[in-house]
N, CA, C and O atoms as a GROMACS GRO file, in nm:
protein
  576
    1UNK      N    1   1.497   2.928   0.429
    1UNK     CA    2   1.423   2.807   0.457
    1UNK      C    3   1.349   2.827   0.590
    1UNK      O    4   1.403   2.864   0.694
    2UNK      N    5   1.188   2.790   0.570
    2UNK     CA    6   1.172   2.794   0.698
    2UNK      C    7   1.225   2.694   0.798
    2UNK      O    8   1.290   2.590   0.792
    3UNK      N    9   1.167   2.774   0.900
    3UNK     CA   10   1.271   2.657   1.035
    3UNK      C   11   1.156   2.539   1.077
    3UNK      O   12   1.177   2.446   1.155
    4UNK      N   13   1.034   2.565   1.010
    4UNK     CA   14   1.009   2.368   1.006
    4UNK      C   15   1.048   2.303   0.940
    4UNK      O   16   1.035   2.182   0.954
    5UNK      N   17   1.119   2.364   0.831
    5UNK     CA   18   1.169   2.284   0.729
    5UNK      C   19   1.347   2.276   0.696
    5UNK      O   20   1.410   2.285   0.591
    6UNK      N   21   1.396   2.255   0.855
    6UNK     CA   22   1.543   2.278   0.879
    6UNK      C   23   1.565   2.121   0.893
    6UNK      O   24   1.676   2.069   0.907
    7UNK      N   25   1.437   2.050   0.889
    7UNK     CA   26   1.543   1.904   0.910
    7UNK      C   27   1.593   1.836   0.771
    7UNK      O   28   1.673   1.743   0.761
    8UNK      N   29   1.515   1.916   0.649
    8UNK     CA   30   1.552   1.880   0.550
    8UNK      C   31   1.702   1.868   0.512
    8UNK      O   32   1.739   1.808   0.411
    9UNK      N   33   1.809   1.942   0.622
    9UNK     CA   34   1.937   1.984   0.587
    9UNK      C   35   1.989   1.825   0.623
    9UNK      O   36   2.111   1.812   0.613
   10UNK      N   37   1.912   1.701   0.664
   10UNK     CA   38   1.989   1.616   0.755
   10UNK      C   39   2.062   1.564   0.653
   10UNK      O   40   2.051   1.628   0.549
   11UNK      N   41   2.149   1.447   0.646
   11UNK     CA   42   2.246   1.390   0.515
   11UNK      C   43   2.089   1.300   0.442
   11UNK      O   44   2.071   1.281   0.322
   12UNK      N   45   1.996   1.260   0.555
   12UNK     CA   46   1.918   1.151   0.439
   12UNK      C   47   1.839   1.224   0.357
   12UNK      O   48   1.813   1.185   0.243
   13UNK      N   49   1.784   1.361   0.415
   13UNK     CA   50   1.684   1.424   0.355
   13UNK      C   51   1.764   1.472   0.222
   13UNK      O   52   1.706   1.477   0.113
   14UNK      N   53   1.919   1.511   0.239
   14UNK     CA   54   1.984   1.537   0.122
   14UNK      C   55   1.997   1.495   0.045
   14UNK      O   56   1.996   1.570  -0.053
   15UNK      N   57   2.025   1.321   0.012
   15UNK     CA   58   2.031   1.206  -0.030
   15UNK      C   59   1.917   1.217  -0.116
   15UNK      O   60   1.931   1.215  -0.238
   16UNK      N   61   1.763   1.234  -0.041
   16UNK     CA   62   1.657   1.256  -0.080
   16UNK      C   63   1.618   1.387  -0.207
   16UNK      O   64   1.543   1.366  -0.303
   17UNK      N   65   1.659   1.464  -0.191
   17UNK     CA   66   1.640   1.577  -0.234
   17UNK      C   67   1.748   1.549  -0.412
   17UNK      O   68   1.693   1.571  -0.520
   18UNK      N   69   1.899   1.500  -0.405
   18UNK     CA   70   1.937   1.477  -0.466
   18UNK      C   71   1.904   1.406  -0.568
   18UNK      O   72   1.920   1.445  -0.684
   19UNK      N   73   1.836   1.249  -0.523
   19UNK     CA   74   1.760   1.146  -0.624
   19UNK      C   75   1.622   1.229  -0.731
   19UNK      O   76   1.588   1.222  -0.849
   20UNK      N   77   1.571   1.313  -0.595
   20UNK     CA   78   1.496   1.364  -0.676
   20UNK      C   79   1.511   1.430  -0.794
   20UNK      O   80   1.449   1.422  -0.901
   21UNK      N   81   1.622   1.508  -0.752
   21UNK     CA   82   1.645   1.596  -0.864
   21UNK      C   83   1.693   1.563  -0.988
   21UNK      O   84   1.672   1.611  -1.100
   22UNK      N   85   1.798   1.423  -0.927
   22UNK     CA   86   1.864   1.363  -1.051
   22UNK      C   87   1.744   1.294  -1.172
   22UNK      O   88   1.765   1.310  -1.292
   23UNK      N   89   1.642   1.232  -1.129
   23UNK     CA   90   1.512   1.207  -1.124
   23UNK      C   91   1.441   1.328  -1.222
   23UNK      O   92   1.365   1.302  -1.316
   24UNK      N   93   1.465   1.414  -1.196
   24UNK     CA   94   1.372   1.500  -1.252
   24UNK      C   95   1.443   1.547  -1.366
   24UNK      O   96   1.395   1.548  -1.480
   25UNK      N   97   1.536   1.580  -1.342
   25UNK     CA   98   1.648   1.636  -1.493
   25UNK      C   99   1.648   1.511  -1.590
   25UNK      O  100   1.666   1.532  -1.710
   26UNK      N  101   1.632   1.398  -1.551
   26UNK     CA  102   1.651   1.275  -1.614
   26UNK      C  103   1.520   1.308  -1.735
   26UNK      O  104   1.525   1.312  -1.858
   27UNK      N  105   1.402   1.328  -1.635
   27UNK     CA  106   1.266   1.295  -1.667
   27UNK      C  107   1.238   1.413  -1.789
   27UNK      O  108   1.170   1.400  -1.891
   28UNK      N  109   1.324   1.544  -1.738
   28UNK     CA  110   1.328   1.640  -1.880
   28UNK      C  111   1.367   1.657  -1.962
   28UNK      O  112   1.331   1.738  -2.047
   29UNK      N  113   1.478   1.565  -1.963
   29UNK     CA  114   1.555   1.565  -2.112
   29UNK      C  115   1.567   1.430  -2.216
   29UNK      O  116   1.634   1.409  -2.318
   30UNK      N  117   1.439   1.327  -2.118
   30UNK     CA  118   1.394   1.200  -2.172
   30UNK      C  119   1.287   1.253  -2.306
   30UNK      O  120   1.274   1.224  -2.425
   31UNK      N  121   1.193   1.386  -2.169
   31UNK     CA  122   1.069   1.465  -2.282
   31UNK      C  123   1.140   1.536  -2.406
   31UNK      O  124   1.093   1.516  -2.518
   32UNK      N  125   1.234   1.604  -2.392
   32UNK     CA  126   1.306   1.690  -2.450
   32UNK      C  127   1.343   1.558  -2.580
   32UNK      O  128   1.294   1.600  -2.685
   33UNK      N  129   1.387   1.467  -2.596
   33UNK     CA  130   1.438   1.339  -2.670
   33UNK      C  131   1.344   1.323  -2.752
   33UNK      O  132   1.340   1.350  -2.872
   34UNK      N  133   1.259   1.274  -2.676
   34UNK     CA  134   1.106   1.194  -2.719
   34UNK      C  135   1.035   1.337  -2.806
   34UNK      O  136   0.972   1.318  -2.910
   35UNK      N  137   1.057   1.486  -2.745
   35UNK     CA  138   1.027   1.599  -2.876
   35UNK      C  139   1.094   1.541  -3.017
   35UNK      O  140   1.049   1.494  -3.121
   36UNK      N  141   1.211   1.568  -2.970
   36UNK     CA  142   1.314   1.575  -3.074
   36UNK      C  143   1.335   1.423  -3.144
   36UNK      O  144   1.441   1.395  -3.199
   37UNK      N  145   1.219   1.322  -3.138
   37UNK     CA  146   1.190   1.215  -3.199
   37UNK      C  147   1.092   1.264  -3.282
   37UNK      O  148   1.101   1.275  -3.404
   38UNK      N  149   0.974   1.300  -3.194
   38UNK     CA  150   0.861   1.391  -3.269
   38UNK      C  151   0.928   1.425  -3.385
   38UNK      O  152   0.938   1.352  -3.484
   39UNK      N  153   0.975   1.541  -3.371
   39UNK     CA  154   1.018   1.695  -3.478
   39UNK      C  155   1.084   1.601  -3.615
   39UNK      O  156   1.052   1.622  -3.732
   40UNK      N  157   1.183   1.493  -3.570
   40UNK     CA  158   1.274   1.386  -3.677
   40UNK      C  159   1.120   1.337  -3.732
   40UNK      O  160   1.105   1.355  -3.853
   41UNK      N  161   1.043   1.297  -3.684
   41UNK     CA  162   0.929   1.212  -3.795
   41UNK      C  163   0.850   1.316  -3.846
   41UNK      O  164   0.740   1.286  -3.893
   42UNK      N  165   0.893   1.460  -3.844
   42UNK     CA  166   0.772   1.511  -3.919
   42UNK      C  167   0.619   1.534  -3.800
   42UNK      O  168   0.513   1.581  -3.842
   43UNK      N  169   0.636   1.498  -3.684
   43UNK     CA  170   0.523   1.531  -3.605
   43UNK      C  171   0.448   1.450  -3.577
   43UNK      O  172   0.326   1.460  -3.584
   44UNK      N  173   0.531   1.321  -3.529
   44UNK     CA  174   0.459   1.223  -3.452
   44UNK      C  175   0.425   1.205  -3.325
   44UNK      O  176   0.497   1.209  -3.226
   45UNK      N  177   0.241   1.175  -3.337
   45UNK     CA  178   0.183   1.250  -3.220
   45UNK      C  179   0.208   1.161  -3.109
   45UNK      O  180   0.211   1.205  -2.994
   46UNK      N  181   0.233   0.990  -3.146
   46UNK     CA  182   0.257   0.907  -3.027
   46UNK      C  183   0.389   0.940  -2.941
   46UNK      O  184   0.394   0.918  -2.820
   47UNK      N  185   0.515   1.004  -3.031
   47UNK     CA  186   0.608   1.029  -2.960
   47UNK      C  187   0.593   1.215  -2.836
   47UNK      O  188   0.634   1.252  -2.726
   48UNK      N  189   0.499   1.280  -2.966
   48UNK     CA  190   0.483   1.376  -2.881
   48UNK      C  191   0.392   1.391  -2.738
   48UNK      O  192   0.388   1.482  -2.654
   49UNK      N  193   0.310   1.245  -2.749
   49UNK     CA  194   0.255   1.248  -2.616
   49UNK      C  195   0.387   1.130  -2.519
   49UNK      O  196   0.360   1.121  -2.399
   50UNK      N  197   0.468   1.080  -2.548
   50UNK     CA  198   0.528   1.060  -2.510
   50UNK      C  199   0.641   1.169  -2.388
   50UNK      O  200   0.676   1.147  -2.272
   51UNK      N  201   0.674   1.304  -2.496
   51UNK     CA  202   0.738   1.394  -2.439
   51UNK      C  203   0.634   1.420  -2.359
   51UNK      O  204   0.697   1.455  -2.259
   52UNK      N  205   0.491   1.432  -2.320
   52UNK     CA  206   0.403   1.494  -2.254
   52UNK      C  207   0.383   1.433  -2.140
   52UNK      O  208   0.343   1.486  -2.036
   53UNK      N  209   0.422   1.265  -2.164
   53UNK     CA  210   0.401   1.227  -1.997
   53UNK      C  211   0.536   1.175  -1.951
   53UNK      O  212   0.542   1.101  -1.853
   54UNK      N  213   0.637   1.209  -2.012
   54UNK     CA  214   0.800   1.240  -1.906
   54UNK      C  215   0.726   1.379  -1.854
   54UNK      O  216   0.690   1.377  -1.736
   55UNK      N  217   0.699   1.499  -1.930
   55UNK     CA  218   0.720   1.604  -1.842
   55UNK      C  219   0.598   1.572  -1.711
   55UNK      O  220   0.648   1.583  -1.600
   56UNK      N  221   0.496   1.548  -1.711
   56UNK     CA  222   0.381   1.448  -1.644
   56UNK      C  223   0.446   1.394  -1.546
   56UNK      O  224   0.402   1.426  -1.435
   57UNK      N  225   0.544   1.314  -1.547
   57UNK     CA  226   0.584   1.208  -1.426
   57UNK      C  227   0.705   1.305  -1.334
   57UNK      O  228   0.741   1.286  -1.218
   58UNK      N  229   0.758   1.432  -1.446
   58UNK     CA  230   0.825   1.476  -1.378
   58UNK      C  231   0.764   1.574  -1.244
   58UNK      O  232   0.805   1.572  -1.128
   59UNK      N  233   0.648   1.665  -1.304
   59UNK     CA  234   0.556   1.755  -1.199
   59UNK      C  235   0.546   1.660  -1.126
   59UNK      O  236   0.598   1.689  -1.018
   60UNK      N  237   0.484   1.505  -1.125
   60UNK     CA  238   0.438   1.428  -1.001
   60UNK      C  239   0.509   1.410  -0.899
   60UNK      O  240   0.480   1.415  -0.780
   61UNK      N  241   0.672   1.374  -0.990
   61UNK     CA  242   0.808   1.340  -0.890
   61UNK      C  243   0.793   1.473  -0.806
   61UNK      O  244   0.744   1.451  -0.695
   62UNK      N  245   0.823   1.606  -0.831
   62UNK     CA  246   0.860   1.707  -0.801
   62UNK      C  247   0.748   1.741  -0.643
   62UNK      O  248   0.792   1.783  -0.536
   63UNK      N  249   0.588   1.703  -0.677
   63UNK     CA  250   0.464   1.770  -0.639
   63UNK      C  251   0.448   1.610  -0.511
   63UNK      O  252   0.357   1.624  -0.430
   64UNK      N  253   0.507   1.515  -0.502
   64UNK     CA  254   0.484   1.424  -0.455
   64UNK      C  255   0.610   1.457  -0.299
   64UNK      O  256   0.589   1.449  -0.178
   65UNK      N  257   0.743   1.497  -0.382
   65UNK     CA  258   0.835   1.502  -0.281
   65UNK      C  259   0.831   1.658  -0.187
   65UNK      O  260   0.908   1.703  -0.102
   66UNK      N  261   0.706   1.709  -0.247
   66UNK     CA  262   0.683   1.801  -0.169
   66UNK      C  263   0.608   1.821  -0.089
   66UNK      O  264   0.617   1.914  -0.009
   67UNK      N  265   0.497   1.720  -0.094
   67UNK     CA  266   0.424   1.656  -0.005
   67UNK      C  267   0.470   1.562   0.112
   67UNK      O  268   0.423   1.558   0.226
   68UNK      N  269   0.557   1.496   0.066
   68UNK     CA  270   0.673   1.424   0.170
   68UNK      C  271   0.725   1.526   0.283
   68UNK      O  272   0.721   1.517   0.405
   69UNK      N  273   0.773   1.620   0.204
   69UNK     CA  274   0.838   1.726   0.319
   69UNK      C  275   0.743   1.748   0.417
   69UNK      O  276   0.744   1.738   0.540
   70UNK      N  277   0.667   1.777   0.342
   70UNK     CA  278   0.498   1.926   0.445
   70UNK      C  279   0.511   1.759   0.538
   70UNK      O  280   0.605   1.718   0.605
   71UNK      N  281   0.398   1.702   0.512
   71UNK     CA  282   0.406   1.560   0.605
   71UNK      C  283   0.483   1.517   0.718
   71UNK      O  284   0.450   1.475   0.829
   72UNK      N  285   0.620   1.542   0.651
   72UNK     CA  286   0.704   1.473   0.758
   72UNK      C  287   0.783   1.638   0.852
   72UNK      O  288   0.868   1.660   0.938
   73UNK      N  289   0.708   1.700   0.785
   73UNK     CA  290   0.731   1.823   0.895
   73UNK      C  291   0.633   1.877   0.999
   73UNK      O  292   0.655   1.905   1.117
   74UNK      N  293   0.500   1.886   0.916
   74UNK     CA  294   0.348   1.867   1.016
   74UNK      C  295   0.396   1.703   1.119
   74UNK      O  296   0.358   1.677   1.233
   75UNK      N  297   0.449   1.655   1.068
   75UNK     CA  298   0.457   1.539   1.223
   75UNK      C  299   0.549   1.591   1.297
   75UNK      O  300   0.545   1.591   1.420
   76UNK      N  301   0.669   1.653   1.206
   76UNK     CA  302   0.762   1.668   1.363
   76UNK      C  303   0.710   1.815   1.431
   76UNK      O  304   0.756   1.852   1.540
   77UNK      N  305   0.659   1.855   1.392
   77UNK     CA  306   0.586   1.985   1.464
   77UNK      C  307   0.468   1.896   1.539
   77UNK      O  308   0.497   1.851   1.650
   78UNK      N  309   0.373   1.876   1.499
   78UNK     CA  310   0.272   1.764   1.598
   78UNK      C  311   0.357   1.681   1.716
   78UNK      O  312   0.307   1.677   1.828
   79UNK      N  313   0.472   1.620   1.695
   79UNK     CA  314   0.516   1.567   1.784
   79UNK      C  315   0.585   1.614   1.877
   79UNK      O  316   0.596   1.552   1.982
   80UNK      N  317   0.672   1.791   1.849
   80UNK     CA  318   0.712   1.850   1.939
   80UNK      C  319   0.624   1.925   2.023
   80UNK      O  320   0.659   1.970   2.131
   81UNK      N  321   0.508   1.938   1.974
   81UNK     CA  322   0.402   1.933   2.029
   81UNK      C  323   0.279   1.894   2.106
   81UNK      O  324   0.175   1.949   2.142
   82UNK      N  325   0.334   1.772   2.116
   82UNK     CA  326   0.268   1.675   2.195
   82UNK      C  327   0.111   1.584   2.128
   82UNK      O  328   0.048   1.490   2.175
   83UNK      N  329   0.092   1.670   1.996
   83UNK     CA  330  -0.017   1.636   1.979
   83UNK      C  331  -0.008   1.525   1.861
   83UNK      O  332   0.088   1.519   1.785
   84UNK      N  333  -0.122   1.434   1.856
   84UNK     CA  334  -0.131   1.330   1.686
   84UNK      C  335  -0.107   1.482   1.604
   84UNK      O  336  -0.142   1.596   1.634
   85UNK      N  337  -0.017   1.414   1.464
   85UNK     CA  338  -0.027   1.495   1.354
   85UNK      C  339  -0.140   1.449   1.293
   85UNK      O  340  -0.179   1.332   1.283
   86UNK      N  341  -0.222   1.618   1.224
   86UNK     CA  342  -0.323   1.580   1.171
   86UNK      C  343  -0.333   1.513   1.033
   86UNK      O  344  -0.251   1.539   0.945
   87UNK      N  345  -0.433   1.429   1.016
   87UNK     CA  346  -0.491   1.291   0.972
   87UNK      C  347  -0.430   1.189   1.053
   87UNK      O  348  -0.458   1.069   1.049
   88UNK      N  349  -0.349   1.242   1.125
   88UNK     CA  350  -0.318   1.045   1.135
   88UNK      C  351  -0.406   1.032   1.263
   88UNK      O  352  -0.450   1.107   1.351
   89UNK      N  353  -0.411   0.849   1.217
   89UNK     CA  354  -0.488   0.808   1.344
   89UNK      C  355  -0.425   0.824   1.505
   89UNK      O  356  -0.307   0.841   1.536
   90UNK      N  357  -0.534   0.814   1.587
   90UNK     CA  358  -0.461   0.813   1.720
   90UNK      C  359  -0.403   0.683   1.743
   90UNK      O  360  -0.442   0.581   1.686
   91UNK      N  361  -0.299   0.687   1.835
   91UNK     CA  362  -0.260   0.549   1.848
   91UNK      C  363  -0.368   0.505   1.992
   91UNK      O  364  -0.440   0.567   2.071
   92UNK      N  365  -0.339   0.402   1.974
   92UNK     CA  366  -0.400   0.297   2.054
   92UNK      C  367  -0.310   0.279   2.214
   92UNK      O  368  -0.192   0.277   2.247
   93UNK      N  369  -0.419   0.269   2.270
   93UNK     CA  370  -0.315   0.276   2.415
   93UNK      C  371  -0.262   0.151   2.445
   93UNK      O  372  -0.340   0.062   2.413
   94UNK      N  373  -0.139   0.106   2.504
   94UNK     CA  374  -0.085  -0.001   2.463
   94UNK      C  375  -0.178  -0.070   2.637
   94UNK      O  376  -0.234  -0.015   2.732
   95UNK      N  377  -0.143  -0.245   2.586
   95UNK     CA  378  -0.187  -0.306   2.711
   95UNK      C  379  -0.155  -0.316   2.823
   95UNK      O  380  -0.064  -0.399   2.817
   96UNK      N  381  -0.170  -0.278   2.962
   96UNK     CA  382  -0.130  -0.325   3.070
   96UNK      C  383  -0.022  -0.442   3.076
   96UNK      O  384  -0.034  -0.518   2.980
   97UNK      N  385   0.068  -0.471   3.153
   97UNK     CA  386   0.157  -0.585   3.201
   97UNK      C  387   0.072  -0.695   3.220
   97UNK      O  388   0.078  -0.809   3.175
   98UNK      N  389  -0.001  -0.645   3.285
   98UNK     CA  390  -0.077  -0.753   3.376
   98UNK      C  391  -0.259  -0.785   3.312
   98UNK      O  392  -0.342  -0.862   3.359
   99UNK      N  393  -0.269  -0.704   3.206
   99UNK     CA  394  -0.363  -0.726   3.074
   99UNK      C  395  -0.316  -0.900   2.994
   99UNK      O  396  -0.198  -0.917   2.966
  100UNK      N  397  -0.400  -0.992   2.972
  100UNK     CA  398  -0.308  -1.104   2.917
  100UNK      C  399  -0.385  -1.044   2.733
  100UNK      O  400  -0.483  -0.970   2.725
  101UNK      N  401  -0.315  -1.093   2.626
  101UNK     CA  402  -0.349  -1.066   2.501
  101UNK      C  403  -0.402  -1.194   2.446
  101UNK      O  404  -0.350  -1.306   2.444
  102UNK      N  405  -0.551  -1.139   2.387
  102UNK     CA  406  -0.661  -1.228   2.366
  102UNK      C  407  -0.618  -1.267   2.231
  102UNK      O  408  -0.575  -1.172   2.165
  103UNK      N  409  -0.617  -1.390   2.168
  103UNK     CA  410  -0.567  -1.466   2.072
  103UNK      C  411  -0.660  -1.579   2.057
  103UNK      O  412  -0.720  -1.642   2.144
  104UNK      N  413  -0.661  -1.593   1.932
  104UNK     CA  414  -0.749  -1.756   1.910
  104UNK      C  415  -0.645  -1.819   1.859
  104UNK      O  416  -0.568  -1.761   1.783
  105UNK      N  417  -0.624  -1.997   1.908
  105UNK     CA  418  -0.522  -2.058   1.809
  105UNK      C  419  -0.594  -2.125   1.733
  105UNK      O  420  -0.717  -2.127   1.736
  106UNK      N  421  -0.511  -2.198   1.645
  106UNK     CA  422  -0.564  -2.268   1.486
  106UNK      C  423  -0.590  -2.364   1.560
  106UNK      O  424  -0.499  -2.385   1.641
  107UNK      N  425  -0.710  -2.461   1.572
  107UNK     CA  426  -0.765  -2.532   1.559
  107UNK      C  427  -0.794  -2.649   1.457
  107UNK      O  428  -0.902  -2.649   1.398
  108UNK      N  429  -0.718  -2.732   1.438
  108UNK     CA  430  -0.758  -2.815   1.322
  108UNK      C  431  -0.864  -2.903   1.277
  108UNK      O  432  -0.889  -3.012   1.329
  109UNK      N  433  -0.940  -2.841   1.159
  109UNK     CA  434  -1.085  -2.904   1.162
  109UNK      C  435  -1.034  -3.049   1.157
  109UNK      O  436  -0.928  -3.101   1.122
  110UNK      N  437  -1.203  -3.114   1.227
  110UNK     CA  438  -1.197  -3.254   1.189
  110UNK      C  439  -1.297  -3.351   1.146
  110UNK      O  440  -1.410  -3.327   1.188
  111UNK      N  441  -1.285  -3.429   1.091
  111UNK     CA  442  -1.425  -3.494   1.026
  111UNK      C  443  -1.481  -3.484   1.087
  111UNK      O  444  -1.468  -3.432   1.197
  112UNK      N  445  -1.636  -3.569   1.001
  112UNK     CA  446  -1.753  -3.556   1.162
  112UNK      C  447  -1.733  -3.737   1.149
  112UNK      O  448  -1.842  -3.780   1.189
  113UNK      N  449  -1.677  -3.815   1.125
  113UNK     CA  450  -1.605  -3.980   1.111
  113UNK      C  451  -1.539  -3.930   1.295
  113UNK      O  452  -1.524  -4.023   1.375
  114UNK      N  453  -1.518  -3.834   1.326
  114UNK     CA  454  -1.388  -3.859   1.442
  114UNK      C  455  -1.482  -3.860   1.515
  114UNK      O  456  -1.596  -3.821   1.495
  115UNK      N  457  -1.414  -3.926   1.645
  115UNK     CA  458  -1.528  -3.942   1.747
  115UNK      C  459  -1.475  -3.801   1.875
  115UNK      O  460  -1.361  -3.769   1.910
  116UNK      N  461  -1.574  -3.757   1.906
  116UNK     CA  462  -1.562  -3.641   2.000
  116UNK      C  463  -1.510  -3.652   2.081
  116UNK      O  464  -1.526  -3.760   2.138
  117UNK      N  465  -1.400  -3.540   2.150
  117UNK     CA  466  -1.312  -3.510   2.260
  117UNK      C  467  -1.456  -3.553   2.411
  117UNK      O  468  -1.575  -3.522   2.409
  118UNK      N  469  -1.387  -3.622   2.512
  118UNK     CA  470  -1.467  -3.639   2.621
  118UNK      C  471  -1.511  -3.503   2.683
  118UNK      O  472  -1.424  -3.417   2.703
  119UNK      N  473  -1.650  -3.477   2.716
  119UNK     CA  474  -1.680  -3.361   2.724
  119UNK      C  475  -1.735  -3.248   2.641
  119UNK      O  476  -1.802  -3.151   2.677
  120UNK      N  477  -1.700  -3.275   2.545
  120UNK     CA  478  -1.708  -3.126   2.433
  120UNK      C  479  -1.865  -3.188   2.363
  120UNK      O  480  -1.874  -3.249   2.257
  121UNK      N  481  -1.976  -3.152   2.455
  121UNK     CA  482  -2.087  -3.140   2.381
  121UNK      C  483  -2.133  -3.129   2.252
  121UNK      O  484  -2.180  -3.212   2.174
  122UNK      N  485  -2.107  -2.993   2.242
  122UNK     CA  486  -2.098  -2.897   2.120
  122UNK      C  487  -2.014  -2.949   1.993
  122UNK      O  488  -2.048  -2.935   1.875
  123UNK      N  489  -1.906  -3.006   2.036
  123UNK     CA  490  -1.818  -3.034   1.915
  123UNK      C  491  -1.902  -3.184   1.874
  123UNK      O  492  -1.904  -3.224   1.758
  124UNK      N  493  -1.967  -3.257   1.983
  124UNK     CA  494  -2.019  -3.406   1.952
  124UNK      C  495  -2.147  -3.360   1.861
  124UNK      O  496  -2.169  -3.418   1.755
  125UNK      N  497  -2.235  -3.249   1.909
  125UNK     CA  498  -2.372  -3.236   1.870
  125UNK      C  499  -2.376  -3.180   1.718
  125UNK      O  500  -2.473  -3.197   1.645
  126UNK      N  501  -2.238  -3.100   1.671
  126UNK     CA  502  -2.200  -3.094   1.518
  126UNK      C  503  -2.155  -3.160   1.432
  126UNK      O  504  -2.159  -3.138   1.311
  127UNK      N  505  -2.101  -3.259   1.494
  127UNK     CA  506  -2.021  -3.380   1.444
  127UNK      C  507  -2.134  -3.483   1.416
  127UNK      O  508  -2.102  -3.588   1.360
  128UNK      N  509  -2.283  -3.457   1.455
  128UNK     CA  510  -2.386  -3.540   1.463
  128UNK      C  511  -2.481  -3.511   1.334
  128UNK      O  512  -2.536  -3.585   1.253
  129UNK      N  513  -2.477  -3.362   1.352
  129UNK     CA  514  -2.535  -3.288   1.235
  129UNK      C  515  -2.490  -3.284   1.101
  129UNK      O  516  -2.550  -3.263   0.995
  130UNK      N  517  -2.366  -3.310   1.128
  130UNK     CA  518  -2.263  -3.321   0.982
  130UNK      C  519  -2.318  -3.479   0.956
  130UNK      O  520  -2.371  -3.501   0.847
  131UNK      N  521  -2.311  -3.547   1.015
  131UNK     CA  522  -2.336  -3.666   0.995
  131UNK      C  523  -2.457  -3.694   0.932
  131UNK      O  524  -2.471  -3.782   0.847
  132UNK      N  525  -2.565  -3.602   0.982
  132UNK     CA  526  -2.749  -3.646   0.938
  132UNK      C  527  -2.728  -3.580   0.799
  132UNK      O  528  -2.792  -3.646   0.717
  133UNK      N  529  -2.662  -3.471   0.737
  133UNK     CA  530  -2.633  -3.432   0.641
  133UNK      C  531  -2.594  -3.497   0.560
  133UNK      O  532  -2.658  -3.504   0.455
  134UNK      N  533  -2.474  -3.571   0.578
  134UNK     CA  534  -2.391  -3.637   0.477
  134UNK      C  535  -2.536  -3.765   0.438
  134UNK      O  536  -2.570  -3.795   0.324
  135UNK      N  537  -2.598  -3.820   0.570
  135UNK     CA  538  -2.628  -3.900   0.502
  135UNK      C  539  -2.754  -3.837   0.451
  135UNK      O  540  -2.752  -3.882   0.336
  136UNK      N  541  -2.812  -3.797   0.455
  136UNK     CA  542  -2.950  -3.731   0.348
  136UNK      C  543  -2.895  -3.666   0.226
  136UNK      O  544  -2.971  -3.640   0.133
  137UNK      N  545  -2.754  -3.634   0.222
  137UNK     CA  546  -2.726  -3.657   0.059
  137UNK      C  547  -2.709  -3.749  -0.016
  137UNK      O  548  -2.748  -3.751  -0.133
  138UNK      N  549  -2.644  -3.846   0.047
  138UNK     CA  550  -2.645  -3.971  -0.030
  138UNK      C  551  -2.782  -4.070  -0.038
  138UNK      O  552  -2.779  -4.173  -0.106
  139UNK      N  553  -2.911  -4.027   0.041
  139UNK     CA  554  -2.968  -4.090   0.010
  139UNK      C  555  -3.043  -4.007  -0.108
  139UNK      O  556  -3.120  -4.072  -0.178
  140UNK      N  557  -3.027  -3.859  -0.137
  140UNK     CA  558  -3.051  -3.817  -0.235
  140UNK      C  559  -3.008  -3.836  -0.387
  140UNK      O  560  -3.044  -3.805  -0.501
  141UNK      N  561  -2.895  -3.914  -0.309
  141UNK     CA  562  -2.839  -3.937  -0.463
  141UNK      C  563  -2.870  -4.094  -0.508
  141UNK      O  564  -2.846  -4.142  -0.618
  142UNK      N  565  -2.916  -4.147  -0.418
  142UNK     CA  566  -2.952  -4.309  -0.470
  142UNK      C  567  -3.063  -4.262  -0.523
  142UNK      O  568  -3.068  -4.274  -0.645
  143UNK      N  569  -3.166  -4.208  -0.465
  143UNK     CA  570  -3.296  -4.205  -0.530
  143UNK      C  571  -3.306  -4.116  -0.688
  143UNK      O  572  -3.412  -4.101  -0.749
  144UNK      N  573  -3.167  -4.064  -0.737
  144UNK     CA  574  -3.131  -3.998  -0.868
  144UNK      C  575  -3.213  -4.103  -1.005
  144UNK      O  576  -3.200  -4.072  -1.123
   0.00000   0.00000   0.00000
């Protein structure tokens, strides 16, 4: 085994390695069944594509958890290394203490019927506009 690939020995990676396998023997003798359903009907092709995608899900199981490994071994090599593992993004540098974190809170809309907070221009001068709106629809709709 190579020695990037010594952490695989840990108990979870074993755990891991085990499901798989149980997983995969499962997945070949489901195909192996689903033949031997085939062969009983005389050569039925729905069961024989059946055996074709157990063995199908089994390469994926197999070709997927081997990709897991490479992955999680290119990171711990990247990380004993000091560097991002490649594809992943860089992280983000975290904020200062003394950085405050910019947030908007929920705001609850409100009619344009409410009468405006003292001060708030802006919220009065939309609340005005909503208003010339509402009513030039309804006078659109009397004149229907």
């Amino acid at each position: 085994m190579p020695r990037a690939y010594r952490f695989a020995l840990a108990p979870k990676w074993v755990i891991g390695h085990v499901l798989v396998l149980v997983a995969a023997v499962t997945m070949v003798l489901l195909g192996r069944w689903q033949l031997d359903v085939s062969d009983s009907k005389h050569f039925s092709l729905q069961n024989f594509g059946y055996a074709l995608q157990w063995w199908a899900f089994t390469a994926f199981a197999l070709w997927l958890w081997g990709r897991i490994l490479r992955d999680a071994a290119r990171a711990r090599a990247a990380s004993a290394a000091g560097a991002p593992a490649p594809g992943s993004q860089p992280a983000e540098p975290a904020p200062s203490a003394a950085e405050p974190v910019a947030y908007r809170r929920y705001v609850m809309p409100q009619s344009s019927d409410a009468v405006a907070p003292a001060g708030d221009a802006e919220l009065a001068a939309y609340n005005d506009y909503l208003g010339r709106l509402a009513a030039g629809n309804a006078a659109r709709e009397e004149n229907r």
